[in-house]
XYZ file of C-alpha atoms in Angstrom:
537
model
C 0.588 -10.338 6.737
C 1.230 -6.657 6.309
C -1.569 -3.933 7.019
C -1.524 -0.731 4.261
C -3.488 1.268 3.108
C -2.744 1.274 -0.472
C -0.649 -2.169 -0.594
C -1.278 -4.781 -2.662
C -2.965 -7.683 -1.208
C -4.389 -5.831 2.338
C -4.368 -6.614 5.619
C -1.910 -8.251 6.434
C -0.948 -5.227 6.713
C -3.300 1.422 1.480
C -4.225 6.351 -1.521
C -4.402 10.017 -3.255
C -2.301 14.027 -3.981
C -4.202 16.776 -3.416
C -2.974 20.108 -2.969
C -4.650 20.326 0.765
C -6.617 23.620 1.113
C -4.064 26.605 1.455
C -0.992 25.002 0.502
C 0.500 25.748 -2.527
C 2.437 23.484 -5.113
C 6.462 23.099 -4.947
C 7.556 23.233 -8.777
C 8.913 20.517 -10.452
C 11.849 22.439 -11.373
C 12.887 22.994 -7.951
C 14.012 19.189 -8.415
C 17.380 18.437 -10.361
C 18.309 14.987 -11.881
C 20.832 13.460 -9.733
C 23.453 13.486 -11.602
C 23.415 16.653 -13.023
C 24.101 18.363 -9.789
C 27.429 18.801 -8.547
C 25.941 19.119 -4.696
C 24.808 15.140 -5.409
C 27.325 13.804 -7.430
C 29.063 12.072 -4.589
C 25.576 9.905 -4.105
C 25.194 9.737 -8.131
C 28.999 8.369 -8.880
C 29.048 5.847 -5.848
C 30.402 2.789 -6.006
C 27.580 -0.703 -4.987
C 28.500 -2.925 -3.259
C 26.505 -5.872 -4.040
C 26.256 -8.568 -1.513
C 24.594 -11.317 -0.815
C 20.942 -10.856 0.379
C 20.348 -13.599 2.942
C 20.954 -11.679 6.740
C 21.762 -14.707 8.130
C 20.376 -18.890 8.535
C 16.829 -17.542 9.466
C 16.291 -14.541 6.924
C 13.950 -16.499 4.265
C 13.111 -13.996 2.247
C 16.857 -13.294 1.438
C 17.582 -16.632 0.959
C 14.897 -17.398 -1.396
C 16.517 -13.964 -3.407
C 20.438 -15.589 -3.254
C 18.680 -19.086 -4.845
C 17.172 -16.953 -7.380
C 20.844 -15.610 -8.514
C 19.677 -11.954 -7.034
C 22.148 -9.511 -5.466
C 21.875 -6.693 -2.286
C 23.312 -3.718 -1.983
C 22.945 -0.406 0.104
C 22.938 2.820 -1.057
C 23.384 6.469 0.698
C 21.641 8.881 0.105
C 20.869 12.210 1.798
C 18.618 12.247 4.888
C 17.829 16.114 3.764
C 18.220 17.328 0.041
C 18.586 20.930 0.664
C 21.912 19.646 2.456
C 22.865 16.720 0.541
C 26.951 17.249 2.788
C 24.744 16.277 5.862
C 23.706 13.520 8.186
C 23.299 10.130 5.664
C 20.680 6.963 5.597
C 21.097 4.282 3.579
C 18.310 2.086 0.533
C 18.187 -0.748 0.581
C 18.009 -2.353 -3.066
C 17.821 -5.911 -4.668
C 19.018 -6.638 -8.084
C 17.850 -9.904 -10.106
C 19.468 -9.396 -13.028
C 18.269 -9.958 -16.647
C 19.830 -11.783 -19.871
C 23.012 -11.587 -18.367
C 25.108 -12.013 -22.003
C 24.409 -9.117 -22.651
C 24.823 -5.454 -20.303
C 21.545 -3.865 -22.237
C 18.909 -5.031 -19.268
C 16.790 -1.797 -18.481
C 16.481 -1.426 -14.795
C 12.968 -1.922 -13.908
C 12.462 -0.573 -10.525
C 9.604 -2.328 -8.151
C 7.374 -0.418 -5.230
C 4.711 -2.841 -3.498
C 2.473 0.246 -2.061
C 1.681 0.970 1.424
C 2.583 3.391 1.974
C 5.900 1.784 3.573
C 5.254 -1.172 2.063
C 8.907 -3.323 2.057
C 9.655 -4.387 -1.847
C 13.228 -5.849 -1.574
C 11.627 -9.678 -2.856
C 9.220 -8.310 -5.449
C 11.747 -9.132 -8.269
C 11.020 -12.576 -6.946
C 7.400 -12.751 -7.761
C 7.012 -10.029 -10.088
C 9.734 -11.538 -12.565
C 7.381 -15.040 -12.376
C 4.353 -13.137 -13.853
C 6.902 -11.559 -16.183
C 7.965 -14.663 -17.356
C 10.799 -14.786 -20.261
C 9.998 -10.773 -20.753
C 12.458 -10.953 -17.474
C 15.025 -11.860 -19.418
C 14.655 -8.323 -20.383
C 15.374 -5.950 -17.232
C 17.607 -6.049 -14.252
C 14.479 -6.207 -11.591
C 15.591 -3.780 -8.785
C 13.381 -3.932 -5.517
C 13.433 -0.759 -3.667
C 13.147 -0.434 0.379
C 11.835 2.895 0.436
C 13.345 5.209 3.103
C 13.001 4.006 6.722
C 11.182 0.765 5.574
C 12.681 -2.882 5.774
C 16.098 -3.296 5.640
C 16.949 0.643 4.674
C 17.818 3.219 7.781
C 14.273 1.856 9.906
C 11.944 4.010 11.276
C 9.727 2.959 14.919
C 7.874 5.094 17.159
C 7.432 2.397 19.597
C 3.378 1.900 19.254
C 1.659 -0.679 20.744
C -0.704 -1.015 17.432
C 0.295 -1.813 13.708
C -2.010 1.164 12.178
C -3.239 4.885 12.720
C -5.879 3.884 10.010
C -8.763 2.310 12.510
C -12.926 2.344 13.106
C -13.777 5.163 14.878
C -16.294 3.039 16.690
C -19.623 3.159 17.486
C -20.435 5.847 19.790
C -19.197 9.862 19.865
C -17.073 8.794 23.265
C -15.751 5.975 21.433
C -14.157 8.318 18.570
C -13.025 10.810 21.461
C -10.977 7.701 23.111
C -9.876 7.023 19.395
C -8.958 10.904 19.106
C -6.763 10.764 22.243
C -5.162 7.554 21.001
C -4.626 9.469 17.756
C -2.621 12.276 19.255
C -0.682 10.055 21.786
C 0.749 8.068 18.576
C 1.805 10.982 16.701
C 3.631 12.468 20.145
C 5.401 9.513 20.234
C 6.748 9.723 16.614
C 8.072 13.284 17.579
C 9.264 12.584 20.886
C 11.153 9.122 19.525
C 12.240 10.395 15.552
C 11.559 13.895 15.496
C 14.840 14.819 13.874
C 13.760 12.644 11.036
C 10.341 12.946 10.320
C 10.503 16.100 8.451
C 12.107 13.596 5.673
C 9.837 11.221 5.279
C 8.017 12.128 2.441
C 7.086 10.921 -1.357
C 8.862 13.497 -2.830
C 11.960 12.113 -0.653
C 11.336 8.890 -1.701
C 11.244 9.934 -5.630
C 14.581 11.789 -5.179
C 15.897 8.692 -3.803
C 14.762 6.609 -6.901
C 16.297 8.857 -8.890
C 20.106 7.956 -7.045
C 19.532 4.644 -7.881
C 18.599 5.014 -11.419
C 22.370 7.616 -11.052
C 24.191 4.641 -9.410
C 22.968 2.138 -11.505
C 24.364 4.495 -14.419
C 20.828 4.242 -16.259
C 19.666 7.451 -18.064
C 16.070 6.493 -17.646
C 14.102 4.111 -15.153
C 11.209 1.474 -16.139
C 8.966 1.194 -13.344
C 6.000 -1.303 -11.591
C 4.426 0.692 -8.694
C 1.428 -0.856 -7.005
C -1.464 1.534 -5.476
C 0.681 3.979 -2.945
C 3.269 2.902 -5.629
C 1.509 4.449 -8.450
C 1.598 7.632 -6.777
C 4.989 7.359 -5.998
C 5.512 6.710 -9.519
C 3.509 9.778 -10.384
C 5.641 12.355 -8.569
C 9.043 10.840 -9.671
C 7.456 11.994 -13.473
C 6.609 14.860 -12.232
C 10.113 16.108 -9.921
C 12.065 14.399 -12.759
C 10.417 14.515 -16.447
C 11.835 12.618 -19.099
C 13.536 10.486 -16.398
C 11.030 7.453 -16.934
C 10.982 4.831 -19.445
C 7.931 2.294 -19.626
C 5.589 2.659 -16.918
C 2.938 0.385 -15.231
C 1.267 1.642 -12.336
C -1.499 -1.095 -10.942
C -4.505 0.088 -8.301
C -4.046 3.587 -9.862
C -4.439 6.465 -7.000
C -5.737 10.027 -8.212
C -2.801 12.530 -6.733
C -5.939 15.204 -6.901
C -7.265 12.765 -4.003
C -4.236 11.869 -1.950
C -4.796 13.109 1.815
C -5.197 11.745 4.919
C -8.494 10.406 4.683
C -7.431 8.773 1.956
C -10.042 5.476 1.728
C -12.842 8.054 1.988
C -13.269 7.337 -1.845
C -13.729 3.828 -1.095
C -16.623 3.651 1.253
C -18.861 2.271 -1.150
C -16.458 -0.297 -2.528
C -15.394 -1.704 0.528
C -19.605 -2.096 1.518
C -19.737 -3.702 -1.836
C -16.782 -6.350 -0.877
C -18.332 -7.356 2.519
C -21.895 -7.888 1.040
C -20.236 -10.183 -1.447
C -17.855 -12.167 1.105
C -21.255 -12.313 2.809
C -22.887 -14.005 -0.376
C -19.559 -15.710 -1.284
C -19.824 -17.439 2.644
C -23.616 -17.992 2.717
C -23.583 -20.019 -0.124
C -20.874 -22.609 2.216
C -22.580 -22.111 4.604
C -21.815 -26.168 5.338
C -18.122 -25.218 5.671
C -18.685 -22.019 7.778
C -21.996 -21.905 9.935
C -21.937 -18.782 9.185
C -25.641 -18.140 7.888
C -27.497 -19.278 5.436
C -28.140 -15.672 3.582
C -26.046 -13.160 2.832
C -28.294 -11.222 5.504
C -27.619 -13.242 7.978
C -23.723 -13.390 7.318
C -23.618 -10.277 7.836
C -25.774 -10.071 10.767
C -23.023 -12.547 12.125
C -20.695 -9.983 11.511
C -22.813 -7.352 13.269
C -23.206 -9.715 16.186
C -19.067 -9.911 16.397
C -18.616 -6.374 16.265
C -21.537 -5.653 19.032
C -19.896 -7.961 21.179
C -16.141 -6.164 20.654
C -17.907 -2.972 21.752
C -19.324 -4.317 24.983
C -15.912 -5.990 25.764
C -12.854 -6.642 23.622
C -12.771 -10.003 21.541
C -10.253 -12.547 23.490
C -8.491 -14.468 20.635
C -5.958 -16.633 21.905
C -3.356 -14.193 23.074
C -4.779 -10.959 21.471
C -7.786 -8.842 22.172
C -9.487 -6.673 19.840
C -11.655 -4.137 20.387
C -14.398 -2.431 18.682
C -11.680 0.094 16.660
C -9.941 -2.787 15.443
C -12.481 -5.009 14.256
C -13.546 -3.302 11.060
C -9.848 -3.196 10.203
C -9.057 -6.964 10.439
C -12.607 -7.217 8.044
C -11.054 -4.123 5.686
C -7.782 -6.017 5.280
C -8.930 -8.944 4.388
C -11.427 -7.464 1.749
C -8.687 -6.291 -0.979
C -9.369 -9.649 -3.004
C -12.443 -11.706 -3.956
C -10.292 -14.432 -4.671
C -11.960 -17.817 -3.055
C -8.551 -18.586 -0.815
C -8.793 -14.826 0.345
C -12.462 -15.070 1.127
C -12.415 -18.468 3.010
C -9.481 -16.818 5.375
C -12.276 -14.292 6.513
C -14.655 -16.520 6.804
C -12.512 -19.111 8.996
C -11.357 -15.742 10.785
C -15.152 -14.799 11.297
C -15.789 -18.607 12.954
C -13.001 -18.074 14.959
C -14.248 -14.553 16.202
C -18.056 -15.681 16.575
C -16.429 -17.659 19.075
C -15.049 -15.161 20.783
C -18.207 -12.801 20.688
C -19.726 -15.940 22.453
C -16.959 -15.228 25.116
C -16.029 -18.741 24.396
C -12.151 -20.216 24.223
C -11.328 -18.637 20.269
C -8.002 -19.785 18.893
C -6.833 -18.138 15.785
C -4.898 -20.375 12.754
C -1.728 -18.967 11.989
C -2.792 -16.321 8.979
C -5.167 -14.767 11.665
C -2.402 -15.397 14.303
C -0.590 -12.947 11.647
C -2.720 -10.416 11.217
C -3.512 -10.014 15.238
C 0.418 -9.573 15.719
C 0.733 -6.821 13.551
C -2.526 -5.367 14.262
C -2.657 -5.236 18.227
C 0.658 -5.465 19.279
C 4.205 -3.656 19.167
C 5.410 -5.890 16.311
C 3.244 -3.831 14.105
C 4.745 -0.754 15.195
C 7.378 -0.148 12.226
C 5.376 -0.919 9.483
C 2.275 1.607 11.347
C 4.742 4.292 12.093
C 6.810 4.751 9.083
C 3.012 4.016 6.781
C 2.097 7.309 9.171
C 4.848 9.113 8.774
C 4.900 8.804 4.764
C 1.367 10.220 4.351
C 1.474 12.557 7.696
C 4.555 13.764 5.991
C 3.064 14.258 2.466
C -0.207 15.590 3.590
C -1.308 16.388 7.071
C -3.629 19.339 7.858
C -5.386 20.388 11.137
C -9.253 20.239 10.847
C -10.031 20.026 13.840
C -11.831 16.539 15.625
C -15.359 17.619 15.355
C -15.000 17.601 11.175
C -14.402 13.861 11.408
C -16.923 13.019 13.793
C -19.527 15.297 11.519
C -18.276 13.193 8.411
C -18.628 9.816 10.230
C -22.334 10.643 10.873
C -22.864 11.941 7.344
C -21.836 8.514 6.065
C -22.875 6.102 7.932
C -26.377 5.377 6.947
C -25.023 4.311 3.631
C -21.546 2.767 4.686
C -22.357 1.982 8.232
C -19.117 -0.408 8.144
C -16.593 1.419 5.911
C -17.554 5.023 7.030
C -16.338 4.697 11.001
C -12.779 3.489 9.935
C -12.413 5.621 6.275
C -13.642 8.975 7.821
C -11.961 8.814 11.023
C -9.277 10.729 12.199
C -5.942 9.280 12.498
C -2.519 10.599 13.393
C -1.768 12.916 10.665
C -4.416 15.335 12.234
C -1.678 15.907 14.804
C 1.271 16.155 13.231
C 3.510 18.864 12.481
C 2.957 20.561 8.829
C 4.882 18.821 6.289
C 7.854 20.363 5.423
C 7.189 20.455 1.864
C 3.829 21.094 0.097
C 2.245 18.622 -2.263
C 3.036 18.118 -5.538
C 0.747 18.765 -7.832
C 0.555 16.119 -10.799
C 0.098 17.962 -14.074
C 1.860 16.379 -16.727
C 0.927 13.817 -19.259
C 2.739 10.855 -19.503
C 2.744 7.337 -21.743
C 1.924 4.687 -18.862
C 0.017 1.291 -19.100
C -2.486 2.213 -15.884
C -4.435 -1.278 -14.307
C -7.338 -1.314 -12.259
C -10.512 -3.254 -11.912
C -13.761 -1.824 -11.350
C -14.718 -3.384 -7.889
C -11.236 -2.259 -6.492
C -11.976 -1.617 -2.579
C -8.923 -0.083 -1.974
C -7.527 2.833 -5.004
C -11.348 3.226 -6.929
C -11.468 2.608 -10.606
C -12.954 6.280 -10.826
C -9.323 7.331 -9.658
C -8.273 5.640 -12.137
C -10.230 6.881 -15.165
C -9.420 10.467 -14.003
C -5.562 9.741 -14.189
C -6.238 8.057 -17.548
C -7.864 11.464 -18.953
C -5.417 13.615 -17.253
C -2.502 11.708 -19.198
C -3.370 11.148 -22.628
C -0.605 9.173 -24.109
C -1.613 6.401 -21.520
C -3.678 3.496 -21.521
C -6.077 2.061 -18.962
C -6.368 -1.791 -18.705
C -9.806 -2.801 -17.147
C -11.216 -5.646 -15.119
C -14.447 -5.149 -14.985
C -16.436 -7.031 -12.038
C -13.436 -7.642 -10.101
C -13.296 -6.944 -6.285
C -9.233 -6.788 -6.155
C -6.928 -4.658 -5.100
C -4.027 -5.187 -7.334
C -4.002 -7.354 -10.648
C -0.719 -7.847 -12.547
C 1.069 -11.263 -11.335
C -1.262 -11.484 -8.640
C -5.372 -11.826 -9.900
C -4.776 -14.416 -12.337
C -6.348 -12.618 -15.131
C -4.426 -13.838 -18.325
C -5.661 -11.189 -20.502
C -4.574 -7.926 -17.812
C -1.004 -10.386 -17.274
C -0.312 -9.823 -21.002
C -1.595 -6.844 -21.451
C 1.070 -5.805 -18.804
C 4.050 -8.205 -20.311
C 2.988 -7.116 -24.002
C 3.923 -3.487 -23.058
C 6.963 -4.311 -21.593
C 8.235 -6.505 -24.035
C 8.258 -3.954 -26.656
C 7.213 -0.336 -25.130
C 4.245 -0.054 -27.331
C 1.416 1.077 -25.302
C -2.250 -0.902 -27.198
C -3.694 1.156 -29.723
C -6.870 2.289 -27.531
C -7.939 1.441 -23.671
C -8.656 -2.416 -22.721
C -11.303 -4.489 -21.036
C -10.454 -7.793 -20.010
C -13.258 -9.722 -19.449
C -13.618 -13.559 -17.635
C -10.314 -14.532 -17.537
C -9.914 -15.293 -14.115
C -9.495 -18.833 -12.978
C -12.981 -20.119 -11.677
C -11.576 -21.119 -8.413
C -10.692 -17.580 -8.170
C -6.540 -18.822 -6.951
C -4.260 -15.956 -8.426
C -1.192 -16.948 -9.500
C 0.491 -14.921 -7.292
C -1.533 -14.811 -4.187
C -0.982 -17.280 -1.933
C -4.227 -16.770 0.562
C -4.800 -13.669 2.203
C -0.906 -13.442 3.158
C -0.483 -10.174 1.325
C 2.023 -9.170 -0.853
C 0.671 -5.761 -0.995
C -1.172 -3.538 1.490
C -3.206 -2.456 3.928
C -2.791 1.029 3.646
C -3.583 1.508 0.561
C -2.306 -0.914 -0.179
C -3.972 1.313 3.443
């Protein structure tokens, strides 16, 4: 499973762009097409290579891509664009191509979220939801710089995530606070020389090379949560560049910073009251409580017990910082196979609390490797580096601390991980400033209203800030991420509808009960996400 914080599907592994206080906006003009800039033609005109996908007899996910007819390639592009004749990295991209009797496929390119989310096999399962409206695109999966299989990024952490509970007590967050700064000295002492790179706006210049070496005027794209802000800037560094547009778990740019769940306090309270309800009412399954009341006292009891002493689960221990953050990953869905993988992960960790022998099934035996030990440490320091690099400002400690206890009383579970401070706080300034969002473009935007991860308020505000767009709605729904994944027919072809023919629906849509009773998304399978923890947190 992959932790983000704007992902899709979360833990296993998520989301805003504010101009932070003082710094002012780079203009969009200061970006030029690729393509129409004789500094970057070498990267625009270059030849791909495409290749078979599969690394080797082990690599799964690139086998499943080779039986699917898909292609691999890597691209170069620029570590720095302000000296595109210097040191190189390389994209890695996936290409499942369309109705191939014909050359007139639009390239639809795919981001999964994060941020750092990998997205090399989403043309796998996001061309299944498509169905025969495939037929119409070459589906190209993007590895973001220094994620997956492009140039990698690893600051050699012993954790998966800067994005943890602060904990319960004001010594607690200072231990946290250390940790903080630690992590982020190790990203400078280990990839200093390339962190100054690692940015959105990077990342947007570097979709724009592949929409050059693909030899495609315009780009259709599918961003999920992070994703959609990704998808955001490329409109705004490179306007008129974009074709159709669907951006799912829709993140407000005017909120992007680096407490960037703050917004989602009150959802994610929301999602663990109704797990709790969700498990209280199987209660013969999971002995968890009766009541939602007493499910969540359970919880309380597990999380009292990680603060006296960490949790022993088989091989890994958790502590009191980590606990919330196994519970907020696994709350991006209300689907019933995502719910009863927290509640067999709460059995398991009662256990525990109990100081008893705990042994975790393999989805939790998942999430604890990426959480609490160095195998994490990729995905955790290029998902830092991404948002440190976009947005990191020095408050100081004390504001977090101040926020934490401001908070708590209504979000005593949420508050302690979505207030506290992380890495970013000490990391050098970016080396570009935010961009600011400000145009208004036609995009089919997704979100449901219970989303724990990018709020629905986020995105209403995107929806009145571009005009020409069009917000599909799930109303009730506790999900993070719909399209392909929550089953909802109506949102599916909504979604498929649009990019059949580029007609956006006349007016906005609500789509109401249309998700399979037993709550199994087509394209979910349990808890194993294919989204984030970052935002996708």
């Amino acid at each position: 499973m992959r932790m983000t914080i704007c992902g899709r599907a979360a833990i296993a592994g998520g989301a805003m762009l504010a101009v932070a206080a003082g710094m002012a906006p780079i203009p969009a003009a200061a970006d030029t097409a690729v393509g129409e800039s004789t500094k970057l033609g070498r990267y625009s005109t270059q030849s791909i290579d495409w290749h078979d996908c599969a690394l080797g007899p082990d690599d799964t996910s690139g086998k499943r891509l080779d039986d699917a007819g898909a292609r691999c390639a890597d691209l170069t592009v620029p570590l720095d664009y302000t000296d595109p004749g210097g040191r190189t990295i390389t994209i890695a991209v996936s290409r499942l191509r369309g109705d191939r009797t014909t050359r007139h496929a639009r390239p639809l390119l795919l981001n999964n979220g994060g941020p750092g989310g990998a997205s090399l096999d989403m043309p796998l399962t996001v061309g299944e939801a498509m169905g025969e409206v495939a037929e119409k695109y070459d589906l190209i999966g993007v590895d973001p710089r220094f994620v997956g299989r492009s140039t990698p990024l690893d600051c050699g952490w012993d954790i998966g995530s800067t994005v943890v509970s602060a904990g319960e007590s004001h010594a607690s967050f200072r231990r946290e606070a250390a940790r903080q700064r630690d992590l982020a000295e190790r990203c400078r002492r280990t990839n200093g020389d390339v962190l100054p790179y690692v940015s959105t706006r990077n990342t947007a210049r570097d979709m724009d090379v592949v929409r050059a070496a693909l030899g495609a005027g315009k780009i259709s794209y599918l961003g999920y949560s992070y994703g959609s802000y990704l998808g955001q800037v490329y409109t705004e560094l490179f306007p008129g560049r974009t074709d159709r547009m669907v951006l799912d778990g829709v993140i407000d740019p005017a909120r992007y910073n680096q407490s960037l769940l703050a917004d989602a306090t009150g959802a994610n309270e929301r999602a663990l009251r109704s797990w709790a309800a969700w498990t209280a009412a199987r209660h013969d399954t999971y002995a968890l409580g009766r009541t939602t009341d007493a499910v969540l006292s359970t919880v309380r009891r597990v999380q009292r017990a990680a603060v006296d002493k960490p949790l022993r689960v088989g091989e890994f221990r958790l502590d009191e910082h980590l606990v919330p953050l196994l519970y907020f990953g696994m709350l991006g869905s209300d689907l019933d196979a995502t719910r009863a993988e927290l509640a067999a992960a709460t059995r398991v960790l009662t256990r525990a609390a109990d100081r008893e022998p705990a042994e975790p099934n393999a989805v939790l035996s998942e999430v604890l490797t990426g959480l609490t030990t160095k195998a994490g440490s990729a995905q955790g320091s290029v998902q830092a580096a991404i948002l440190c690099g976009d947005v990191a400002a020095r408050r100081g400690t004390g504001s977090y601390w101040r926020d934490i206890k401001a908070a708590r009383a209504k979000a005593p579970f949420a508050a302690p991980l979505a207030y506290n401070v992380n890495a970013c706080e000490f990391w050098d300034a970016p080396a570009e400033q935010p961009t600011v969002v400000d145009n208004d473009v036609p995009a089919l935007l997704v979100n449901a209203t219970g989303d724990p991860r990018t709020v629905y308020s986020g995105a209403r505000r995107v929806r009145e800030r571009w005009s020409r767009s069009r917000l599909v709605t799930v109303p009730g729904a506790l999900q993070h991420g719909i399209f392909g994944e929550y089953g909802n027919t109506c949102a599916d072809r909504q979604v498929n509808a649009y990019l059949a023919d580029g007609r956006l629906p006349g007016r906005d849509v609500t789509c109401r009960g249309q998700t399979p009773p037993t709550g199994t998304g087509a394209g979910t399978p349990g808890v194993v996400p294919t989204r984030g923890q970052g935002l996708r947190p």
